[in-house]
Tab-separated table of C-alpha atoms and ligand atoms in Angstrom:
chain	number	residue	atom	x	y	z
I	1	UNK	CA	89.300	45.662	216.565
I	2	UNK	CA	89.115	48.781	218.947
I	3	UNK	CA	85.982	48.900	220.976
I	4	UNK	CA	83.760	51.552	219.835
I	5	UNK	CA	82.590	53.622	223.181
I	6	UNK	CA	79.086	53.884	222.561
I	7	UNK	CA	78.673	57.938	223.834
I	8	UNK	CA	80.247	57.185	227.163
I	9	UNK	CA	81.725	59.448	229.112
I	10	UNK	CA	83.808	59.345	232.453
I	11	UNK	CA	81.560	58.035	234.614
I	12	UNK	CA	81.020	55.091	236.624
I	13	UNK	CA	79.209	51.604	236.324
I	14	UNK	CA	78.078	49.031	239.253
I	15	UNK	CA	78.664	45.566	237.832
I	16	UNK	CA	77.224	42.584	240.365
I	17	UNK	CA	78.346	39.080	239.441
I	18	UNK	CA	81.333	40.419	238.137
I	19	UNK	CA	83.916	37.653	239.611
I	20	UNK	CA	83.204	35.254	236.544
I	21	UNK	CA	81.549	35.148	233.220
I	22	UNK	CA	79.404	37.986	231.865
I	23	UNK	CA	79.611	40.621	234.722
I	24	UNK	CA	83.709	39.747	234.432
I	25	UNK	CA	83.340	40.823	230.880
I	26	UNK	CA	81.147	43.865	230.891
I	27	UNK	CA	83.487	44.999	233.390
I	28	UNK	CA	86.771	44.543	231.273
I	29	UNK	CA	84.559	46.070	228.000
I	30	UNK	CA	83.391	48.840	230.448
I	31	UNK	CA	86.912	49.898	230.975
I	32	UNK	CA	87.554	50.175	227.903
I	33	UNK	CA	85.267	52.621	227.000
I	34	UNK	CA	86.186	54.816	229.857
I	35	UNK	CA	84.032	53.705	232.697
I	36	UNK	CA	85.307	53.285	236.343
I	37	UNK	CA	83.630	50.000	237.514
I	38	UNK	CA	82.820	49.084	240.750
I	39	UNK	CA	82.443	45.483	240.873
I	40	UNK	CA	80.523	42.870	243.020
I	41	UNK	CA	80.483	39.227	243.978
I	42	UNK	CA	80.287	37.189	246.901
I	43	UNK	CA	83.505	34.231	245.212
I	44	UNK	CA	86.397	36.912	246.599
I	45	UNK	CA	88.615	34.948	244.738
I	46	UNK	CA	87.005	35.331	241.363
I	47	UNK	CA	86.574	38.971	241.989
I	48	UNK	CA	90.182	39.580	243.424
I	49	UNK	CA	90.877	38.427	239.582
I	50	UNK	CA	88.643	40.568	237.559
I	51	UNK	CA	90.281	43.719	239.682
I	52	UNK	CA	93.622	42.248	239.022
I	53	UNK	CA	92.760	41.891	235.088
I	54	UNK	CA	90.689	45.605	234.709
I	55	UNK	CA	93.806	47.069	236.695
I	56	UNK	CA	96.492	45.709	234.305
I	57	UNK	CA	94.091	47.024	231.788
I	58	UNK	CA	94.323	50.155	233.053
I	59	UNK	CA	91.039	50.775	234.530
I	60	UNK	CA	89.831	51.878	237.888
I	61	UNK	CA	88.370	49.199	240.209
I	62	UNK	CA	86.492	49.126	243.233
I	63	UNK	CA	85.541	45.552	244.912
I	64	UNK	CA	82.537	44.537	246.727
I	65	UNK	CA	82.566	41.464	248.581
I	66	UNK	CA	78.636	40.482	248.952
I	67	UNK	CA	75.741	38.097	248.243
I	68	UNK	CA	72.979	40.834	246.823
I	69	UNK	CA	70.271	39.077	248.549
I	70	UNK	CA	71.879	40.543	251.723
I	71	UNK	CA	69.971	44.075	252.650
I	72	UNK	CA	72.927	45.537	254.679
I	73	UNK	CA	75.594	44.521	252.409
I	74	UNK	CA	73.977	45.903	249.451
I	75	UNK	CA	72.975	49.282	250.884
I	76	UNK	CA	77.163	49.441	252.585
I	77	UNK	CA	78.324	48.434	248.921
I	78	UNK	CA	76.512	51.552	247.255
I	79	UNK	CA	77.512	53.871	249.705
I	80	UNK	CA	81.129	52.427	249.626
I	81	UNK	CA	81.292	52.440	245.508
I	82	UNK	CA	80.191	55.843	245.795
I	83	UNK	CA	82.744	57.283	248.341
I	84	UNK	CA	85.191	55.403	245.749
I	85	UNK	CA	83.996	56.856	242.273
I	86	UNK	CA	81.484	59.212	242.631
I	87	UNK	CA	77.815	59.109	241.439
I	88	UNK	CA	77.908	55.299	239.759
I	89	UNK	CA	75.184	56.398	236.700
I	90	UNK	CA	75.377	53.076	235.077
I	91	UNK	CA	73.805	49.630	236.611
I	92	UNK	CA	74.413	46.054	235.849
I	93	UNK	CA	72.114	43.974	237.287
I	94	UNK	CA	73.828	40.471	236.637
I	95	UNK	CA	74.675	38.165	239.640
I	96	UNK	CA	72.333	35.501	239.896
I	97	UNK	CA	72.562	31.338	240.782
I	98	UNK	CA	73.195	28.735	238.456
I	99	UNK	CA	69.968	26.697	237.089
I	100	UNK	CA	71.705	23.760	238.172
I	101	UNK	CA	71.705	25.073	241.655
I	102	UNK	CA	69.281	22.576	244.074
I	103	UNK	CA	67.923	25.781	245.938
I	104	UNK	CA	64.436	25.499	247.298
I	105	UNK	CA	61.750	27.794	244.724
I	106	UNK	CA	60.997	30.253	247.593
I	107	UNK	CA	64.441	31.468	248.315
I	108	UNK	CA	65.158	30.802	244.686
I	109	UNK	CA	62.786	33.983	243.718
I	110	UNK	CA	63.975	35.925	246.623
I	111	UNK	CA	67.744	35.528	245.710
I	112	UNK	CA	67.131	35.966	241.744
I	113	UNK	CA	64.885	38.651	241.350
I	114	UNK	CA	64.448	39.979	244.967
I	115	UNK	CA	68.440	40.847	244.451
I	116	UNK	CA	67.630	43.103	241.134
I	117	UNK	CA	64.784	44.816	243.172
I	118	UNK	CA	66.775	45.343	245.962
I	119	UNK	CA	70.169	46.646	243.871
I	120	UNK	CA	67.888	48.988	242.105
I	121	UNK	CA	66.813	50.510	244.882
I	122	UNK	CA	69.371	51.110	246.808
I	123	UNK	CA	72.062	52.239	243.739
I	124	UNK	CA	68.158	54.714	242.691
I	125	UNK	CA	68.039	55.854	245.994
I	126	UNK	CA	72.175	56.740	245.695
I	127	UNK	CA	71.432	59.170	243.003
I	128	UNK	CA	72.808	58.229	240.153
I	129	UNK	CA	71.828	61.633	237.867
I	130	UNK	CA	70.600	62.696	234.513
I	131	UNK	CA	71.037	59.807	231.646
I	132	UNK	CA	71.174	56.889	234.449
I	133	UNK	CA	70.177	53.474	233.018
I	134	UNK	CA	69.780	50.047	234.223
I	135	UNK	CA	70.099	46.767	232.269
I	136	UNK	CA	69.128	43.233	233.960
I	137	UNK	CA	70.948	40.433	232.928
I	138	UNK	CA	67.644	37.867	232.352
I	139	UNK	CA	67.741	35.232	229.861
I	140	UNK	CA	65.598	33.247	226.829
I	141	UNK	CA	65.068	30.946	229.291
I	142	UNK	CA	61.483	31.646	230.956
I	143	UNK	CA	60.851	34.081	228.777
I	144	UNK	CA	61.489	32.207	225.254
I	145	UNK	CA	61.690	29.017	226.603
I	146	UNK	CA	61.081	26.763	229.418
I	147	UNK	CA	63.913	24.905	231.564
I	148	UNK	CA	63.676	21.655	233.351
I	149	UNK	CA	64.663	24.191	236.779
I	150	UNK	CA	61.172	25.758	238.405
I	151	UNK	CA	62.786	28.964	239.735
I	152	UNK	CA	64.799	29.263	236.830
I	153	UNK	CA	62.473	30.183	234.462
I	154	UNK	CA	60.339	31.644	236.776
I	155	UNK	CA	62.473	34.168	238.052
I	156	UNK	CA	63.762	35.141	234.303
I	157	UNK	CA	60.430	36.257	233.454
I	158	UNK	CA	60.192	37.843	236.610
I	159	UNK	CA	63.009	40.065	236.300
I	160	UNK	CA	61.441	40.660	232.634
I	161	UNK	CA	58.328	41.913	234.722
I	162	UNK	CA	60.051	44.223	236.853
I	163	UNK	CA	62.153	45.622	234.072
I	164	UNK	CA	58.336	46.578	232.527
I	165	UNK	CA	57.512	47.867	235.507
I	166	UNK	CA	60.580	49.791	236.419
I	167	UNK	CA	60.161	51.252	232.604
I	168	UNK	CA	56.405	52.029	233.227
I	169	UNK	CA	56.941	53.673	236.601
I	170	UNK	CA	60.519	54.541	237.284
I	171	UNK	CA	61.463	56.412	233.993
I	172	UNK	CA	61.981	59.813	235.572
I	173	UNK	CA	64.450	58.371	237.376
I	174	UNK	CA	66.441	55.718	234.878
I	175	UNK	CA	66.079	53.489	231.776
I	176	UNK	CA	65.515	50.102	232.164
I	177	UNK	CA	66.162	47.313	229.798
I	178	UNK	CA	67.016	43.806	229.979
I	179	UNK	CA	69.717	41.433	227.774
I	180	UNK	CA	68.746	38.136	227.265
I	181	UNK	CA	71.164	35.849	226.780
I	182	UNK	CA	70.872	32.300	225.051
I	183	UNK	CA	73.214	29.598	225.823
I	184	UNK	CA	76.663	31.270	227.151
I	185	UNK	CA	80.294	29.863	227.406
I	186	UNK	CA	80.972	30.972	231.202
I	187	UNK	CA	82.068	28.558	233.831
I	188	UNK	CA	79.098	27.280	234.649
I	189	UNK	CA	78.383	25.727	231.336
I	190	UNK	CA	81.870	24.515	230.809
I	191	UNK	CA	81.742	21.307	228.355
I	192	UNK	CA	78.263	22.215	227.458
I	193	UNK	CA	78.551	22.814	223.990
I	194	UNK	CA	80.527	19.095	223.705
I	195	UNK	CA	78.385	17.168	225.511
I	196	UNK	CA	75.460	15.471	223.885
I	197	UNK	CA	72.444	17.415	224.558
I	198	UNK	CA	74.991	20.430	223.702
I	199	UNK	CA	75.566	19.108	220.263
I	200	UNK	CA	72.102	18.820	219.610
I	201	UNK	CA	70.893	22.622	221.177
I	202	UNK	CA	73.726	23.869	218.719
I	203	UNK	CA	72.740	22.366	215.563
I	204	UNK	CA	69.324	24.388	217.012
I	205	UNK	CA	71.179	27.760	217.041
I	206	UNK	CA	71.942	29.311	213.477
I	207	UNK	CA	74.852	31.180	214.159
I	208	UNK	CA	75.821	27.176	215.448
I	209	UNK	CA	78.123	28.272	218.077
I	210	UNK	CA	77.355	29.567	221.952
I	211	UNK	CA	77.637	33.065	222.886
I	212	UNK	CA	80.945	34.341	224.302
I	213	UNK	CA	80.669	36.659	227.876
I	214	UNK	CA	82.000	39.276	225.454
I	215	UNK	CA	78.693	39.171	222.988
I	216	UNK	CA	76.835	39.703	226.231
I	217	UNK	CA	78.864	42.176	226.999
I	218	UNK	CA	78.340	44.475	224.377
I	219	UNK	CA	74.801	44.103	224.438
I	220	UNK	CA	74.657	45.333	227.712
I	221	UNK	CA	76.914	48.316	227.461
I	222	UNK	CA	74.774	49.535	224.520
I	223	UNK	CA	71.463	49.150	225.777
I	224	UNK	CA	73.095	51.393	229.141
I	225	UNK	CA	74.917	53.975	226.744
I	226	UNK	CA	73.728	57.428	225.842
I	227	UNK	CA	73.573	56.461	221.945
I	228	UNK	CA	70.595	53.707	223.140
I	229	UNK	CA	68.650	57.332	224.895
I	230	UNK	CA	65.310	56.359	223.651
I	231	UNK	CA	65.304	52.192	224.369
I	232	UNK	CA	63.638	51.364	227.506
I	233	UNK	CA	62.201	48.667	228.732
I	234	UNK	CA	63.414	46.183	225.895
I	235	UNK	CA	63.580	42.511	225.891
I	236	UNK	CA	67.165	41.883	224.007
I	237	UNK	CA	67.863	38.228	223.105
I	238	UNK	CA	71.463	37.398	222.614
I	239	UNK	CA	71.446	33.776	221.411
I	240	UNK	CA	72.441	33.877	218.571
I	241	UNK	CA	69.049	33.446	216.337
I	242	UNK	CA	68.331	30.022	219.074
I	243	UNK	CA	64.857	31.108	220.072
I	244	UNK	CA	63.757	31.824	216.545
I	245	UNK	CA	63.815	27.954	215.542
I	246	UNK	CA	62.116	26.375	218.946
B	1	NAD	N1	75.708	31.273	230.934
B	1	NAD	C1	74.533	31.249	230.342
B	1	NAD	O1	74.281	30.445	229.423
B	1	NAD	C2	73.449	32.224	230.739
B	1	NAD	C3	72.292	32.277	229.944
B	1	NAD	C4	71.288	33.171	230.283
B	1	NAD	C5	71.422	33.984	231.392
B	1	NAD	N2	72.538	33.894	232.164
B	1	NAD	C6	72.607	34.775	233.357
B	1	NAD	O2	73.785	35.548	233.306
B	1	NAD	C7	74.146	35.933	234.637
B	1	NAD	C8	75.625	35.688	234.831
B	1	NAD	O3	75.884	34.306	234.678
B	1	NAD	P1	77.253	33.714	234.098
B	1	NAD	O4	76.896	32.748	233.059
B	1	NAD	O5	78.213	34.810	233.820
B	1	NAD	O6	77.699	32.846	235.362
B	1	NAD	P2	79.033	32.741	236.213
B	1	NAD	O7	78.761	31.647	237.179
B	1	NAD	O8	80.225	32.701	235.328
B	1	NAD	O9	79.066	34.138	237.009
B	1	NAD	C9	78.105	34.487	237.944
B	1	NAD	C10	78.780	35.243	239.069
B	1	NAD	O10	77.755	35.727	239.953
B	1	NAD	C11	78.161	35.500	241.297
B	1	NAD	N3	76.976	35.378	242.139
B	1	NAD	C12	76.036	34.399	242.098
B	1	NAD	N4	75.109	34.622	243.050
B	1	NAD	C13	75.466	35.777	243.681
B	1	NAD	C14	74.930	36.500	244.775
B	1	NAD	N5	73.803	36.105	245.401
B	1	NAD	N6	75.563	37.631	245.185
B	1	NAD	C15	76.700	38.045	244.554
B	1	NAD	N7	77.267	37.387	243.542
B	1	NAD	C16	76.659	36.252	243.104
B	1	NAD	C17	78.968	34.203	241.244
B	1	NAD	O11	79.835	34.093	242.367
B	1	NAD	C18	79.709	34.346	239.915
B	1	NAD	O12	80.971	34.987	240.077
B	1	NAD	C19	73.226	35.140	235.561
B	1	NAD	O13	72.165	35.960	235.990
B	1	NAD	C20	72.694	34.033	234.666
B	1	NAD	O14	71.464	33.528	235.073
B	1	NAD	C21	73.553	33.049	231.858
């Protein structure tokens, strides 16, 4: 199946978290439909390989080395993507720690959803022109359902609140929307789906299967496209019918 290009044109797209998992994917998907993708992530190694795998695909790269809790490196990564490919109209909003991850709640917040403030503003503040969107990668969890991490959920609905926000206040500038994802098959929920508690979550979800990074994705892409011009500040769940049935 070819991948249809949603309205896109040559233009550019800032994916963070894009060494691994979903922002990997939305960058390989983005190239594909003609974007140039600038890509960030603080694992060099995992990003070195998403540049490797979007080049042999035939897209345009740019890397960005950088934990996007860090002021200076974000503002020096916009400015860099942006000598690199132009105006960068498009923003992913998708790095973001592991709910498994024993951080402390306060820094928790400031990492998770200080990082999509900060991004924002600096990539707004850039420029990025007429039929510039914004999607945040949040997540059922927090704003569906609960999770046994505090932050976690927390700083899900969070993002969800500066999406509304953003939407309410910002929409001169940008569209804002947010995809949800339910349970996804990235690395950090490898053997998930076999493991016990896995078995019983999927008999939960009616599609009965996780998502892939791909079905994120798409979701994404679409909800930054010109053919979704008049959806802002959406909620998009992802998961695959899961939060219908809790
Ligand atoms: N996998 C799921 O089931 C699931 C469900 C809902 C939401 N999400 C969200 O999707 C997003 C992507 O997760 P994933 O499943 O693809 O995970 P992943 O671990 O495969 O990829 C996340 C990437 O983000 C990078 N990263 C983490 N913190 C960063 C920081 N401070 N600065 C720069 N890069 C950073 C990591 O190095 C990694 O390469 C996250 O925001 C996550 O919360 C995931």
């Amino acid at each position: 199946m070819g991948d249809a290009n949603f309205g896109f044109s040559d233009d550019a797209i800032l994916i963070t978290g894009a060494g691994s998992g979903i922002g990997r994917a939305t960058a390989l998907r983005a190239v594909g439909m003609g974007l140039r993708v600038s890509g960030w992530d603080l694992n060099p190694t995992g990003l070195a390989e998403t540049a490797e795998l979007v080049t042999a695909a035939g897209g345009t790269f740019h890397s960005w080395v950088a934990d996007v809790s860090d002021d200076e490196a974000v503002t020096a990564g916009v400015a860099s993507a942006t000598e690199a490919l132009g105006s960068i109209r498009y923003l992913h909003n998708n790095a973001g720690p592991a709910s498994s991850a024993p951080i402390p709640f306060d820094q928790a917040l400031l990492i998770s959803v200080g990082s999509v403030r900060r991004v924002t503003d600096a990539w707004a503040a850039a420029g990025p022109g007429d039929g510039a969107a914004m999607v945040a990668t949040a997540s059922v969890a927090g704003n569906k359902v609960g999770t046994n991490s505090d932050w976690y959920s927390a700083s899900k609905a969070a993002i969800m609140g500066y999406v509304r926000h953003l939407t309410a206040y910002r929409s001169h500038e940008f569209r804002s929307n947010a995809v949800a994802p339910g349970m996804t098959d990235t690395p950090r929920l490898t053997g998930f789906a076999e493991s016990e508690v896995g078995q019983r979550v999927m008999e939960r979800i009616p599609l009965n299967r996780m998502a892939t990074p791909d079905d994120i994705a798409y979701a994404t892409l679409f909800l930054l496209s010109p053919v979704a011009s008049y959806i802002n500040g959406v909620f998009l769940p992802v998961d695959g019918g899961w939060t219908v049935t809790q």
